[in-house]
XYZ file of C-alpha atoms in Angstrom:
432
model
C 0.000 0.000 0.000
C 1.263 3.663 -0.984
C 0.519 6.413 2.017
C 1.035 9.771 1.138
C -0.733 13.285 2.297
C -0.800 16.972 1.087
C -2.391 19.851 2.541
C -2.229 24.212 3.371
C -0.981 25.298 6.465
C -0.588 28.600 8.298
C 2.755 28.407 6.740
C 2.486 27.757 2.999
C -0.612 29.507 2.809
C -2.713 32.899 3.322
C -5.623 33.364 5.390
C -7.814 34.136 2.517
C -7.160 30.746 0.780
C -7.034 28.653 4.106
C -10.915 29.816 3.906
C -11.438 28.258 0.824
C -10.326 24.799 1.904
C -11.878 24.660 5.244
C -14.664 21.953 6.097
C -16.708 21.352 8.652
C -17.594 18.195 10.914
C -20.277 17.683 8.790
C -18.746 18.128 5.554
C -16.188 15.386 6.217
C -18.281 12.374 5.069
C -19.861 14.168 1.441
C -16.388 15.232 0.845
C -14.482 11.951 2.156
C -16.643 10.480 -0.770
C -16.320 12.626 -3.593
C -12.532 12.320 -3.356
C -12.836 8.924 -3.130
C -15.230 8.803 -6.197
C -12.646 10.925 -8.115
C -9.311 8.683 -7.038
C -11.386 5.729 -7.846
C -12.308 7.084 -11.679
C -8.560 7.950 -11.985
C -7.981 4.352 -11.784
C -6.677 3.752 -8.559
C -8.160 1.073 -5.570
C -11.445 1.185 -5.726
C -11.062 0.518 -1.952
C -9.138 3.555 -1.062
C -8.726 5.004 2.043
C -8.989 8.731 2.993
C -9.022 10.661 6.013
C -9.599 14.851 5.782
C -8.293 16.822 9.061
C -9.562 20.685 8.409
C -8.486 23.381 11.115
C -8.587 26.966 11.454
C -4.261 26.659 10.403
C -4.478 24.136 7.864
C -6.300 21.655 5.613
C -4.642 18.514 5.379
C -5.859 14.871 3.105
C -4.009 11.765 4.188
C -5.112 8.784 1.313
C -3.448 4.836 1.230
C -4.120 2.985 -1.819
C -2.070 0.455 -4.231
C -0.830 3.100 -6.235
C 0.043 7.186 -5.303
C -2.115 9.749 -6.725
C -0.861 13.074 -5.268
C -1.513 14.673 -8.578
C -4.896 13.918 -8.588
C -5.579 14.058 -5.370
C -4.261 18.147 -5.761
C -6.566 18.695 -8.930
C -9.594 17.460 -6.441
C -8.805 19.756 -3.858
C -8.214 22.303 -5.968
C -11.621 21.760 -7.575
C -13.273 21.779 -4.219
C -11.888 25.254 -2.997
C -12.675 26.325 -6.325
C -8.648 27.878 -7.534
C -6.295 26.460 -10.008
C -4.453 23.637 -9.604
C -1.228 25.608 -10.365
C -2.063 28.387 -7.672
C -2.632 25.937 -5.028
C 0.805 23.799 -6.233
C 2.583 27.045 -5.381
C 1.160 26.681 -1.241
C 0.437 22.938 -0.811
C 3.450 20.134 1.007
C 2.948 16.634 -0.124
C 4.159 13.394 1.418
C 4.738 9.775 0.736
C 4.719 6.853 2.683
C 7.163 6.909 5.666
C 7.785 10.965 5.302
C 3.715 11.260 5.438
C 3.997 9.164 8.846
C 5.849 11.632 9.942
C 4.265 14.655 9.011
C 1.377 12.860 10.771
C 3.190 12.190 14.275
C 4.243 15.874 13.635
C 1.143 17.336 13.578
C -0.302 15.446 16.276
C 2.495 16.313 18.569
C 1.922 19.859 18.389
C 5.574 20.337 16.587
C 3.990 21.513 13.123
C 1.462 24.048 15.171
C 1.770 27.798 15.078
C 1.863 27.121 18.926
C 4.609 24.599 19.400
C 3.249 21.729 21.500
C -0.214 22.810 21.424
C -2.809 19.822 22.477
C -6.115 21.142 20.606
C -4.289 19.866 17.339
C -4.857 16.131 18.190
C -8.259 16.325 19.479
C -9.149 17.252 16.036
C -7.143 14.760 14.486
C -9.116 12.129 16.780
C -12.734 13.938 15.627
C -11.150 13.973 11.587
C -10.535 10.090 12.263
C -13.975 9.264 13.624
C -15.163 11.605 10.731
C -13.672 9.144 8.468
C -14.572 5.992 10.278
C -18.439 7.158 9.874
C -18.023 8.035 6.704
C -16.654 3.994 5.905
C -13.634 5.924 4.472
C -10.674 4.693 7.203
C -8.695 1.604 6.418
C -6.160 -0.704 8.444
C -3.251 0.939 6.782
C -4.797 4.682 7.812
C -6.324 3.444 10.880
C -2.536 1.996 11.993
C -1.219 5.683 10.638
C -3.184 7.688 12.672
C -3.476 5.432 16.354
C 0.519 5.054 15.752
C 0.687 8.893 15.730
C -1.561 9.121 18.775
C 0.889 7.076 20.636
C 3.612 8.898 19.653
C 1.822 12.509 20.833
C 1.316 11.080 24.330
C 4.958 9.734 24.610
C 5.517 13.194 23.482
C 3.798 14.782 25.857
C 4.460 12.635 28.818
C 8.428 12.420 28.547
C 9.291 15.923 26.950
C 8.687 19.781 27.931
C 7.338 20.339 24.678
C 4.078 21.286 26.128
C 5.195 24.068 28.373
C 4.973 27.776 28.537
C 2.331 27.337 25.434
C -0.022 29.896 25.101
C -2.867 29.042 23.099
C -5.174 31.519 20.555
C -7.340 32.640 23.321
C -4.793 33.319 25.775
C -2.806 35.726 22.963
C -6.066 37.612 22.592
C -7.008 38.454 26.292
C -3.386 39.534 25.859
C -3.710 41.665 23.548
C -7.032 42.795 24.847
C -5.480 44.139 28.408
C -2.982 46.115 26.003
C -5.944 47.823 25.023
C -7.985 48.115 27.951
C -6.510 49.384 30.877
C -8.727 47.109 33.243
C -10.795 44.335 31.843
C -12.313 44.199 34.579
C -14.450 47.155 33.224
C -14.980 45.906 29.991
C -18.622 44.134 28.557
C -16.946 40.964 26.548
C -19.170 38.943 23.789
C -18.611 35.486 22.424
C -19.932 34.729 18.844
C -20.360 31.087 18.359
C -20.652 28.069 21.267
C -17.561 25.333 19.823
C -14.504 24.479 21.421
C -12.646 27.495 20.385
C -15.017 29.791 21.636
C -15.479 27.365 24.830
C -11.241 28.173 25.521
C -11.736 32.188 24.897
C -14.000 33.156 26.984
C -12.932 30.590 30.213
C -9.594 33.042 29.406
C -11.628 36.254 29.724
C -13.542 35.127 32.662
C -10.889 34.742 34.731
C -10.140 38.205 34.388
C -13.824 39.188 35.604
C -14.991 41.166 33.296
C -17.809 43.113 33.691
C -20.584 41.509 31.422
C -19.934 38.199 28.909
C -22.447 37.155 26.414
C -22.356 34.377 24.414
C -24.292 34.815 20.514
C -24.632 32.141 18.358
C -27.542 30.859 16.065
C -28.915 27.384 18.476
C -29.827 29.913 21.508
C -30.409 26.557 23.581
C -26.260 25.706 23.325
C -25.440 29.423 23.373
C -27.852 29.560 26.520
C -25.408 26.613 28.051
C -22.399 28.311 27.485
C -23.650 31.205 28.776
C -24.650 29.773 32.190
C -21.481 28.276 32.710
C -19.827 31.945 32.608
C -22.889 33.978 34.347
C -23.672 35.618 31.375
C -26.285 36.661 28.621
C -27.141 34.532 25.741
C -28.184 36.691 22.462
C -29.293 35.853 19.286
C -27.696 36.010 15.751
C -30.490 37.515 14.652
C -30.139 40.227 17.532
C -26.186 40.610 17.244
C -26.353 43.967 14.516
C -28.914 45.888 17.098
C -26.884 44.856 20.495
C -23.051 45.120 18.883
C -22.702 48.853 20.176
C -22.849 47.488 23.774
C -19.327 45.354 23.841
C -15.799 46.179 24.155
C -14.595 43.276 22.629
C -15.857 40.884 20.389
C -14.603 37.376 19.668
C -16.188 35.254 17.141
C -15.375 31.516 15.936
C -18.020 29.812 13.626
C -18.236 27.767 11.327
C -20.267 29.820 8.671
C -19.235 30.155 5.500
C -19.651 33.638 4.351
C -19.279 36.919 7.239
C -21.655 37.427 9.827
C -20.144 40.404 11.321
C -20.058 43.210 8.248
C -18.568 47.062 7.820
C -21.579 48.176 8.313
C -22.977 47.104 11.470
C -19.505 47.612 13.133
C -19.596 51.431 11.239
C -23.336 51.503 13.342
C -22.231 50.024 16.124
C -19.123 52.800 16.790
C -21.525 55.861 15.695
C -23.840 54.520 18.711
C -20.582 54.070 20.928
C -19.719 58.063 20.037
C -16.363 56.139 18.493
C -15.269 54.702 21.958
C -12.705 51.979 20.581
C -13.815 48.115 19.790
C -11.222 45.318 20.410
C -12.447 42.457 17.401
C -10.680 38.703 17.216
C -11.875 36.887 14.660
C -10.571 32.983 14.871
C -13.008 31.484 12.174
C -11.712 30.549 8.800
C -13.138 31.415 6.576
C -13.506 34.434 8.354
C -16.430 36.012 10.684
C -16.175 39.420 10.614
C -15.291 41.172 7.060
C -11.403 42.234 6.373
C -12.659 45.475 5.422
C -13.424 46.300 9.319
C -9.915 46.352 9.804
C -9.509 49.437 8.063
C -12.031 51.452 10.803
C -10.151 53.774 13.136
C -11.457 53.192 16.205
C -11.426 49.050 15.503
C -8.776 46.714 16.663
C -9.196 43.673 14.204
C -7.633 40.212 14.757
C -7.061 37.303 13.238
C -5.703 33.936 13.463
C -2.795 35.136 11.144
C -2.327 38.232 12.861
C -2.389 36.144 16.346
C 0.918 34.293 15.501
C 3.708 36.676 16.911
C 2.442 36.570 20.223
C 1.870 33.081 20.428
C 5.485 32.624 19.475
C 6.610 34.138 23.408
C 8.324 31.263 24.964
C 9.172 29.641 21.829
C 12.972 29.538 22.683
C 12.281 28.016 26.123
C 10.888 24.640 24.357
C 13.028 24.404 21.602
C 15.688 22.254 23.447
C 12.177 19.871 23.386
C 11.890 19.926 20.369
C 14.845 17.314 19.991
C 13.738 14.750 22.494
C 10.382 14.659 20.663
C 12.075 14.001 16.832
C 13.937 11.257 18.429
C 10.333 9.621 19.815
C 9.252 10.540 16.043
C 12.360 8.694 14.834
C 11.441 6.082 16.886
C 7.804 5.827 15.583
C 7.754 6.765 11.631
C 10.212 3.823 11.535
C 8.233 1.026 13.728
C 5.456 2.247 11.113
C 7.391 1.508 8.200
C 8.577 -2.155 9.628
C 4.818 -2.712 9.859
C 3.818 -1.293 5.953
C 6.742 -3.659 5.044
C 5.210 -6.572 6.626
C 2.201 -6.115 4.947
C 4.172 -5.824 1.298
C 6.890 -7.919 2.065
C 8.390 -7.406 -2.088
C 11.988 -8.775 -1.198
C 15.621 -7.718 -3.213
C 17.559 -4.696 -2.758
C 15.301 -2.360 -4.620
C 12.783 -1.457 -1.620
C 16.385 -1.520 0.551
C 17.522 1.404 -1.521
C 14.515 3.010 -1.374
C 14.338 2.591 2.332
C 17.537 4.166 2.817
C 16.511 7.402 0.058
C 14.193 7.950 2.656
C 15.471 7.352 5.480
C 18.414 10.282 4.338
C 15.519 12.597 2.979
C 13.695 12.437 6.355
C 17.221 12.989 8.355
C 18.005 15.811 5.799
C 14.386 17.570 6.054
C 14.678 17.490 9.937
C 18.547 19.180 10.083
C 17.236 21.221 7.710
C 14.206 22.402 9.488
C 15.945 22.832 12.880
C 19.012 25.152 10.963
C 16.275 26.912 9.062
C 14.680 27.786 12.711
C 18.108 28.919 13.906
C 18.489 31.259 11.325
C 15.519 32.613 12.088
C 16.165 33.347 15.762
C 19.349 35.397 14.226
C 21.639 32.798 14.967
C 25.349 32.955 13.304
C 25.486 31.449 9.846
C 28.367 30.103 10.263
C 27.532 27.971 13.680
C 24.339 26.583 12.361
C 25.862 25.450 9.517
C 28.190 23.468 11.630
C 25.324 22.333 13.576
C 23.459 21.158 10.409
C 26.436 19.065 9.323
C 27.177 17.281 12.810
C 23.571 16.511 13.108
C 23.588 14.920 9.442
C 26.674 13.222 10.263
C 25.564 11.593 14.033
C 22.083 10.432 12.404
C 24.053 8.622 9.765
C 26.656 7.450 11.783
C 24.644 6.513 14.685
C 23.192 3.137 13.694
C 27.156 1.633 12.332
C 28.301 3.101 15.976
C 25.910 1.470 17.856
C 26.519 -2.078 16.139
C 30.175 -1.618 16.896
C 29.540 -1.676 20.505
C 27.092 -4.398 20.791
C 27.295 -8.374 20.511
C 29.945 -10.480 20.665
C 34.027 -10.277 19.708
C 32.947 -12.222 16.423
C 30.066 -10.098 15.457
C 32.013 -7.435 16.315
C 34.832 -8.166 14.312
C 32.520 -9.004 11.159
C 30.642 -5.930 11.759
C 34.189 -3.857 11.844
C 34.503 -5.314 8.272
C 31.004 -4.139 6.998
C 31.051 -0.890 8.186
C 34.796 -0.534 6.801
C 33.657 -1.752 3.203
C 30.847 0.885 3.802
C 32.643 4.211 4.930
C 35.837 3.745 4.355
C 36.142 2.785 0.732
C 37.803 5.616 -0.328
C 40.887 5.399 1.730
C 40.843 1.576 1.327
C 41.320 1.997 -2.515
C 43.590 4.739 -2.116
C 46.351 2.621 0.197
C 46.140 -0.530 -2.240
């Protein structure tokens, strides 16, 4: 079986065309089967599996099948948001088989997150699995992807720091928000929607007491829940254009499709508040509140985008983490590709080679990551350079090394003669 996966991230791609790819809960099944409808007509598996994980930072498809179809499986997605395949080639990352197991135990370790080591990312992987269960779409070879890279997130978690110091979407915007407002105590605080997202914001700005929290969103009976839970009002949708002059800040996370918060109410809503300013955070994607808003004096707009330098504070303090939790990755992406050869056991020295291509890809793309991430702190270019080469060198030397010191004098000796033939050619042909 072939595994690969492709997808947009907060890094490859813009707010604006995140929106175009994002799918809800209910979405997952109808769109699990058109993809597999399309792969199938391609003339792959009929049987194919597919899994779609959708976020407000990224859109990814994971897909196992006989054959690879990464080509097609772009021109679907591109279909589906609706652009051209060539301007989504330009933002998308695409993996195969043991490089898309680790982009997998990535993600749901919180390493590929605009918050390092952020948990929310692998409760929705869990709900995008279940998604895919229901919708008959999840296979064994998927099924022993994604519960492999749920055991390697909670080894993650459990024996590194990687987790620590984060501070998550909401906590960056009541943040920002007590920049703004000198005591938030004083300020009248409303929540548009009832999810998870929403669920984390305002538990943030209720510990700061403010002075009134409302919850909007269009079931009144779950917005009515929420709001009990924080003493506050619940409003409806319906009501929010008539009632918006009467917050301070505003933080909305739905899953609509198009706006529900537009220039013009917000232009009403400051007239009525004699242009006393309004704090906005808008974490849906697409988005809640139109982009134009931004460009009101008296607004302070955010998004999820505009969210991700403050999130980065404390960054530095997990980074020596980050290492530890590759290694457990390491450890992982290769059990997984013991088991996929199990299951295609193909024999000769071609699938060797093409083990060890990939194995030295997935080394390279990790020293390469980490040196790019030095550079970016403003590190000398010099030193990480020298740290991308020793890194390259231990991860290929480590495995001859270890078989040095282990076994017997025999094995040892025969072993000494291997790894000789293997690094040391050069110098043996040049002394004969």
């Amino acid at each position: 079986m072939a595994v690969w996966a492709l997808g947009i991230n907060h890094t490859t791609a813009p707010l604006d065309l995140r929106g175009r790819f994002a799918f809800a809960l209910d979405q997952i099944a109808p769109t699990l089967q058109s993809l597999r409808q399309t792969l199938a007509g391609a003339g792959h598996h009929p049987q194919i599996e597919t899994a779609l994980l959708s976020t407000c930072n990224r859109t990814e498809i994971y897909c196992a099948a006989e054959r690879p179809a990464l080509e097609h499986t772009l021109d679907w997605l591109a279909h589906s948001g609706g652009v051209r395949p060539e301007l989504l080639r330009a933002h998308i990352y695409a993996f195969e088989n043991v490089l898309a197991a680790r982009h997998a135990f990535r993600v749901a370790s919180g390493l590929d997150s605009m918050v390092l080591g952020e948990a929310q990312i692998l409760g929705q992987m869990k709900d995008a699995v279940r998604a895919a269960e229901s919708a008959g779409a999840l296979g064994s070879t998927l099924n022993q992807l994604f519960q492999r890279s749920f055991a390697v997130a909670k080894e993650v978690r459990s024996s590194t720091e990687i987790g620590a110091h984060s501070i998550s979407m909401a906590a960056a915007a009541v943040r920002l928000a007590g920049q703004l407002f000198e005591d938030l105590a004083k300020i009248r605080v409303l929540f548009v929607g009832a999810g998870e997202m929403i669920t984390l914001a305002a538990t943030h700005f209720a510990a700061k007491n403010p002075r009134t929290i409302a919850i909007a969103n269009r079931t009144l009976e779950r917005g009515e829940q929420l709001a009990t839970r924080f003493g506050g009002e619940a409003l409806r949708l319906a009501d929010l254009p008539e009632r918006l002059h009467e917050f301070d800040a505003i933080v909305s996370c739905t899953a609509s499709s198009l706006p529900i918060i537009g220039l013009g109410a917000v232009e009403r809503a400051l007239k009525k508040r004699r242009h006393r300013p309004m704090f906005m955070v808008d974490l849906a994607v697409p988005r809640d509140i139109e982009p134009e808003v931004k460009q009101l004096g008296d607004v302070y707009l955010y998004t999820v985008d505009d969210l991700a330098s403050v999130v980065q504070t404390g960054q530095a303090q997990r980074q020596a983490a980050v290492a530890q939790a590759e290694a457990i990755i390491d450890a992982g992406v290769q059990s997984f590709q013991r088991w996929l050869e199990q299951r295609n056991p193909t024999g000769g020295v071609v699938p060797l080679i093409q083990q060890l291509n990939t194995q030295a890809d997935a080394w390279r793309a990790v020293e390469l990551a980490r040196a790019k991430k030095r550079l970016a702190k403003g590190e000398d270019l010099d030193a990480v350079l020298e740290g991308l080469a020793r890194g390259l060198t231990q991860k290929m030397l480590h495995g001859a090394l270890a078989e040095l010191h282990a076994g017997d004098a025999a094995t040892r000796t025969q072993t000494a003669q291997t790894v000789a033939r293997l690094f040391l050619r050069s110098q043996s042909k040049s002394s004969l």
